[in-house]
Amino acid sequence: MSARLFCGFLLLAVFLSGLNGSRPAVKQELSTIFNELWSLDVNRMTPGIDYTISIQGRASFVSQGIHTVQDHASQPLLSNVNESKLRNITTFSSFMTLLDNYEEVTEQVTTEELTEMDLFLDAVLETKVMKHSISSSPLGTLRFATMKKPERKWRRILDSSGFEHVFVGETKSGTEIIGFHNWVQFYLQEKNQHLDYKGYKAREHDLPDQDDHVLNLQFSWHGVVKPVGSAFIGTSPEFEMAVFTIVFLMNTERSTTVVVNIDQCQMELVVIRHGRSLGTAYPKLLSSNGRHVRQHAH
C-alpha cells in the first residue's frame, strides 16, 4: 500500500471516529446495572394508574434570563397523582417531608431537619434498589455500605446544598433557575400554582408520550423561566439517588457524563461535583420508546 493511500485511509478513519464521537458510546455495563435497579424499583409510580402526564405542545426556544415565553401547554404536566400512595411509601413520604423543609428558607439547618434527612437516608438504604446498587457495583466504590454509619457518607455526598439543588431547585439572582430535577417537587409546585409547565423539549423525530419515564421540558417557577429542564418521571427517590451516586463515584472529575439505556429510553446522565459533594445531577432524554434500538438494528 502506498504511503499516500495509507494516509488517505488514516484520515478517513479519523473523520469517521470523529462522527461517532459526537455522542459518547453507550455504557453497557452501567446500563445492565441500572436496568437491574429499574426492575427492583417496586416503589416506582405507574403512568396512567398512579399519575397522568399531559405532554401537550413543543416549547419554544428561549434564552436564559427571559421571563416571558409563549405557553404551549394550557394544562398541568402532572395530574391525578395518587398522593395517598406516595405518603404511604416510606421513602416518598420522608422525601416529601424534606421538600417541605425547603419551603421555608433559613440560613441554618436545624437539628430536626438533620434528623429528617437521616430518616430519609435510612429509608433509602433499606430499599432493595439501594442494597443492590451497593452489592452489584463493579466500580468498587460503594464499600461505604459496610460502614457503621453509612448515612454520614451519604450526607457528605448529598449535603443540604446538593439535595436542594437537584431535588428542590434554586433561583439565582432572580433571573435563573438552577437544579430542579425531581418530578415530585415539580408536581407539588405545579399543584400549588408556583410552577407553570410550558411544553416539552425534543427533536422532531423523537416526540415524548404519556408513559415516558424521562422528560426534557420547559417551565417557569416563581416567575423565572427554565428554558430546558429535565427529570425522571414516576421513579422513586431511591432509584434516582442510586443511579446518580454510582455515576458520582465513578471518578473524581468535576463533570461526568455517561450514555445509558434504561428500560425503553436512551439518556445521558450528567453529574457535576462540588468538592466532595454532589453539585448537580440530571438525566437528559436522547430517545424513547425503544427508537434507539430500532435505529441500531437498521
Coordinates of C-alpha atoms in Angstrom, one line a residue:
M1 CA 0.0 0.0 0.0
S2 CA 1.4 3.4 -1.0
A3 CA 2.1 6.0 1.7
R4 CA -0.5 8.3 0.1
L5 CA -3.2 5.6 0.1
F6 CA -2.4 4.7 3.7
C7 CA -2.7 8.4 4.8
G8 CA -6.0 8.6 3.0
F9 CA -7.4 5.6 5.0
L10 CA -6.0 7.1 8.2
L11 CA -7.7 10.5 7.5
L12 CA -10.9 8.7 6.7
A13 CA -10.7 6.7 10.0
V14 CA -10.1 9.8 12.0
F15 CA -13.0 11.5 10.3
L16 CA -15.4 8.6 10.9
S17 CA -14.3 8.3 14.5
G18 CA -15.0 12.0 15.0
L19 CA -18.5 11.4 13.7
N20 CA -19.1 8.5 16.1
G21 CA -17.5 10.5 18.9
S22 CA -20.1 13.3 18.7
R23 CA -22.0 11.4 21.4
P24 CA -20.3 9.2 24.0
A25 CA -20.7 5.4 23.5
V26 CA -23.4 3.7 25.5
K27 CA -22.0 2.3 28.8
Q28 CA -23.3 -1.3 28.5
E29 CA -22.2 -2.4 32.0
L30 CA -23.8 0.6 33.6
S31 CA -26.9 0.1 31.5
T32 CA -27.2 -3.5 32.8
I33 CA -26.9 -2.4 36.4
F34 CA -29.3 0.4 36.0
N35 CA -31.9 -1.9 34.4
E36 CA -31.5 -4.3 37.3
L37 CA -32.2 -1.3 39.6
W38 CA -35.2 -0.4 37.4
S39 CA -36.6 -3.9 37.8
L40 CA -36.2 -3.7 41.6
D41 CA -37.8 -0.2 41.9
V42 CA -41.1 -1.5 43.3
N43 CA -41.9 2.0 44.6
R44 CA -42.0 3.5 41.1
M45 CA -45.3 5.0 40.2
T46 CA -47.1 3.7 37.1
P47 CA -48.2 6.1 34.4
G48 CA -51.9 6.1 33.7
I49 CA -52.6 4.4 37.1
D50 CA -50.7 6.4 39.7
Y51 CA -50.5 9.6 37.7
T52 CA -51.4 11.1 34.4
I53 CA -49.0 13.1 32.1
S54 CA -50.2 15.6 29.6
I55 CA -47.4 16.3 27.2
Q56 CA -49.2 18.9 25.1
G57 CA -47.1 21.2 22.8
R58 CA -43.4 21.7 22.0
A59 CA -41.8 24.6 23.9
S60 CA -40.3 27.4 22.0
F61 CA -36.6 28.3 22.1
V62 CA -35.9 30.9 24.8
S63 CA -32.6 32.4 26.1
Q64 CA -31.6 32.2 29.7
G65 CA -32.9 35.2 31.7
I66 CA -36.1 35.7 29.7
H67 CA -39.1 35.9 31.9
T68 CA -41.9 35.8 29.4
V69 CA -42.3 32.9 27.0
Q70 CA -45.1 31.5 24.9
D71 CA -47.1 28.9 26.7
H72 CA -47.5 25.7 24.7
A73 CA -49.2 23.8 27.5
S74 CA -52.5 25.1 28.9
Q75 CA -52.9 22.2 31.2
P76 CA -50.6 21.0 34.0
L77 CA -48.0 18.3 33.1
L78 CA -49.0 16.1 36.0
S79 CA -52.4 15.3 37.3
N80 CA -54.4 12.5 39.0
V81 CA -51.3 11.8 41.2
N82 CA -52.0 9.2 43.8
E83 CA -50.8 11.2 46.8
S84 CA -52.1 8.7 49.4
K85 CA -49.9 6.1 47.8
L86 CA -46.9 8.4 47.9
R87 CA -47.4 9.2 51.5
N88 CA -47.8 5.5 52.4
I89 CA -44.3 4.7 50.9
T90 CA -41.6 5.4 53.4
T91 CA -39.0 6.8 51.0
F92 CA -41.6 9.1 49.2
S93 CA -43.2 10.3 52.5
S94 CA -39.8 11.1 54.1
F95 CA -38.7 12.7 50.9
M96 CA -41.8 14.9 50.8
T97 CA -41.1 15.9 54.4
L98 CA -37.7 17.1 53.3
L99 CA -39.2 19.1 50.5
D100 CA -41.5 20.8 53.0
N101 CA -38.4 22.0 54.9
Y102 CA -37.2 23.9 51.9
E103 CA -40.4 25.8 51.6
E104 CA -39.2 27.9 54.5
V105 CA -35.7 29.1 53.6
T106 CA -33.4 29.5 56.6
E107 CA -29.7 30.1 56.8
Q108 CA -29.2 27.4 59.5
V109 CA -30.1 23.7 59.2
T110 CA -32.0 22.7 62.4
T111 CA -31.4 19.6 64.4
E112 CA -34.9 18.5 63.4
E113 CA -34.1 18.8 59.7
L114 CA -30.9 16.8 60.1
T115 CA -32.9 14.1 61.9
E116 CA -35.4 14.1 59.0
M117 CA -32.5 13.8 56.5
D118 CA -31.2 10.8 58.5
L119 CA -34.6 9.2 58.5
F120 CA -34.8 9.6 54.7
L121 CA -31.4 8.2 54.1
D122 CA -32.1 5.3 56.5
A123 CA -35.3 4.5 54.5
V124 CA -33.4 4.7 51.2
L125 CA -30.6 2.5 52.4
E126 CA -33.2 -0.2 53.4
T127 CA -34.6 -0.5 49.9
K128 CA -33.8 -3.3 47.5
V129 CA -32.7 -0.8 44.9
M130 CA -30.0 0.7 47.1
K131 CA -28.9 -2.6 48.6
H132 CA -28.5 -4.0 45.0
S133 CA -26.6 -0.9 43.8
I134 CA -24.1 -1.4 46.6
S135 CA -23.6 -5.1 46.2
S136 CA -23.6 -5.4 42.5
S137 CA -21.5 -2.3 41.6
P138 CA -18.4 -3.3 39.6
L139 CA -16.8 0.0 40.4
G140 CA -15.5 -0.9 43.8
T141 CA -16.6 2.5 45.1
L142 CA -19.6 1.7 47.2
R143 CA -17.8 0.0 50.0
F144 CA -19.1 2.7 52.4
A145 CA -22.2 0.5 52.8
T146 CA -20.2 -1.6 55.3
M147 CA -19.5 1.4 57.5
K148 CA -21.3 1.6 60.8
K149 CA -22.8 4.9 59.8
P150 CA -23.3 4.9 56.0
E151 CA -25.6 7.9 56.2
R152 CA -22.5 10.0 57.1
K153 CA -21.1 9.2 53.7
W154 CA -24.4 9.9 52.1
R155 CA -24.7 13.3 53.9
R156 CA -21.2 14.2 52.7
I157 CA -22.1 13.4 49.1
L158 CA -25.6 14.8 49.2
D159 CA -25.2 17.7 51.6
S160 CA -28.0 20.1 52.1
S161 CA -27.0 22.3 49.2
G162 CA -26.6 19.4 46.8
F163 CA -30.0 18.0 47.9
E164 CA -31.6 21.4 47.4
H165 CA -30.1 22.0 44.0
V166 CA -31.0 18.6 42.5
F167 CA -34.3 17.8 44.1
V168 CA -35.7 21.1 45.2
G169 CA -34.4 23.8 42.8
E170 CA -33.0 27.2 43.4
T171 CA -33.2 30.6 41.8
K172 CA -30.0 32.6 41.1
S173 CA -30.2 36.4 41.3
G174 CA -33.9 36.1 40.5
T175 CA -33.1 35.5 36.8
E176 CA -32.2 31.9 36.5
I177 CA -33.5 28.5 37.8
I178 CA -30.7 26.1 38.7
G179 CA -31.2 22.5 39.5
F180 CA -34.8 21.4 40.0
H181 CA -34.7 17.9 38.5
N182 CA -37.4 16.0 40.5
W183 CA -40.9 15.1 39.4
V184 CA -42.5 15.0 42.9
Q185 CA -41.3 18.6 43.6
F186 CA -42.5 19.5 40.1
Y187 CA -45.9 18.1 40.8
L188 CA -46.2 19.8 44.3
Q189 CA -45.1 23.2 43.0
E190 CA -47.4 22.9 40.0
K191 CA -50.3 21.9 42.2
N192 CA -49.7 24.9 44.4
Q193 CA -49.6 27.2 41.3
H194 CA -45.9 28.2 41.9
L195 CA -44.9 26.5 38.7
D196 CA -46.2 26.6 35.1
Y197 CA -45.3 23.9 32.6
K198 CA -44.7 25.5 29.2
G199 CA -44.2 22.4 27.0
Y200 CA -41.8 19.6 26.1
K201 CA -38.3 19.8 24.5
A202 CA -37.4 17.1 22.0
R203 CA -36.2 16.6 18.4
E204 CA -38.7 16.4 15.6
H205 CA -38.4 12.7 15.1
D206 CA -38.5 11.7 18.8
L207 CA -41.6 13.0 20.4
P208 CA -42.3 12.1 24.0
D209 CA -45.5 10.4 25.2
Q210 CA -47.5 9.9 28.3
D211 CA -45.7 6.8 29.6
D212 CA -42.1 8.1 29.2
H213 CA -40.1 8.0 32.5
V214 CA -37.7 10.8 31.4
L215 CA -38.7 14.2 30.0
N216 CA -37.0 17.2 28.8
L217 CA -39.2 20.2 29.4
Q218 CA -39.6 24.0 29.9
F219 CA -41.3 25.7 32.8
S220 CA -41.5 28.8 34.9
W221 CA -41.2 28.8 38.6
H222 CA -42.0 31.8 40.8
G223 CA -42.0 33.9 37.6
V224 CA -38.5 32.7 36.5
V225 CA -38.2 30.6 33.3
K226 CA -36.1 27.5 32.9
P227 CA -35.5 27.2 29.1
V228 CA -34.6 23.5 29.2
G229 CA -35.0 21.3 32.3
S230 CA -35.2 17.5 32.7
A231 CA -36.3 14.9 35.2
F232 CA -37.1 11.3 35.7
I233 CA -40.9 10.9 36.0
G234 CA -42.6 8.4 38.4
T235 CA -39.3 7.0 39.7
S236 CA -38.7 6.5 43.4
P237 CA -36.2 8.7 45.3
E238 CA -34.0 5.7 46.0
F239 CA -33.7 4.9 42.3
E240 CA -32.6 8.4 41.4
M241 CA -30.1 8.5 44.3
A242 CA -28.7 5.1 43.4
V243 CA -28.2 6.0 39.8
F244 CA -26.7 9.4 40.4
T245 CA -24.4 8.1 43.2
I246 CA -23.0 5.4 41.1
V247 CA -22.1 7.9 38.4
F248 CA -20.7 10.3 41.0
L249 CA -18.4 7.6 42.4
M250 CA -17.1 6.5 39.0
N251 CA -14.3 9.1 39.2
T252 CA -13.2 12.3 40.8
E253 CA -13.6 14.5 37.7
R254 CA -15.6 17.7 38.2
S255 CA -18.1 16.7 35.5
T256 CA -19.1 13.2 34.4
T257 CA -21.5 12.3 31.5
V258 CA -22.5 8.8 30.6
V259 CA -24.9 7.5 28.0
V260 CA -27.1 4.6 29.2
N261 CA -30.1 2.6 28.1
I262 CA -32.7 2.2 30.8
D263 CA -36.0 0.5 30.0
Q264 CA -37.1 1.9 26.7
C265 CA -35.1 5.2 27.0
Q266 CA -31.6 6.2 26.0
M267 CA -30.3 9.1 28.1
E268 CA -27.4 11.0 29.2
L269 CA -26.8 11.1 32.9
V270 CA -24.8 14.2 33.9
V271 CA -23.2 14.5 37.4
I272 CA -21.2 17.5 38.5
R273 CA -19.2 17.6 41.7
H274 CA -18.9 20.4 44.1
G275 CA -15.8 19.4 46.0
R276 CA -16.5 16.1 47.7
S277 CA -20.2 16.7 47.4
L278 CA -22.8 16.5 44.7
G279 CA -23.2 19.8 42.8
T280 CA -25.9 18.7 40.4
A281 CA -27.2 15.6 38.7
Y282 CA -29.8 15.1 36.0
P283 CA -30.9 12.9 33.1
K284 CA -31.2 14.1 29.6
L285 CA -33.5 12.1 27.3
L286 CA -31.9 11.2 24.0
S287 CA -34.5 8.8 22.6
S288 CA -37.6 7.0 23.9
N289 CA -39.9 4.1 23.1
G290 CA -37.0 1.9 22.0
R291 CA -36.3 4.1 18.9
H292 CA -32.5 3.9 19.5
V293 CA -32.8 0.1 19.4
R294 CA -34.6 0.1 16.1
Q295 CA -32.2 2.7 14.6
H296 CA -29.3 0.5 15.7
A297 CA -30.9 -2.6 14.0
H298 CA -31.2 -0.7 10.7

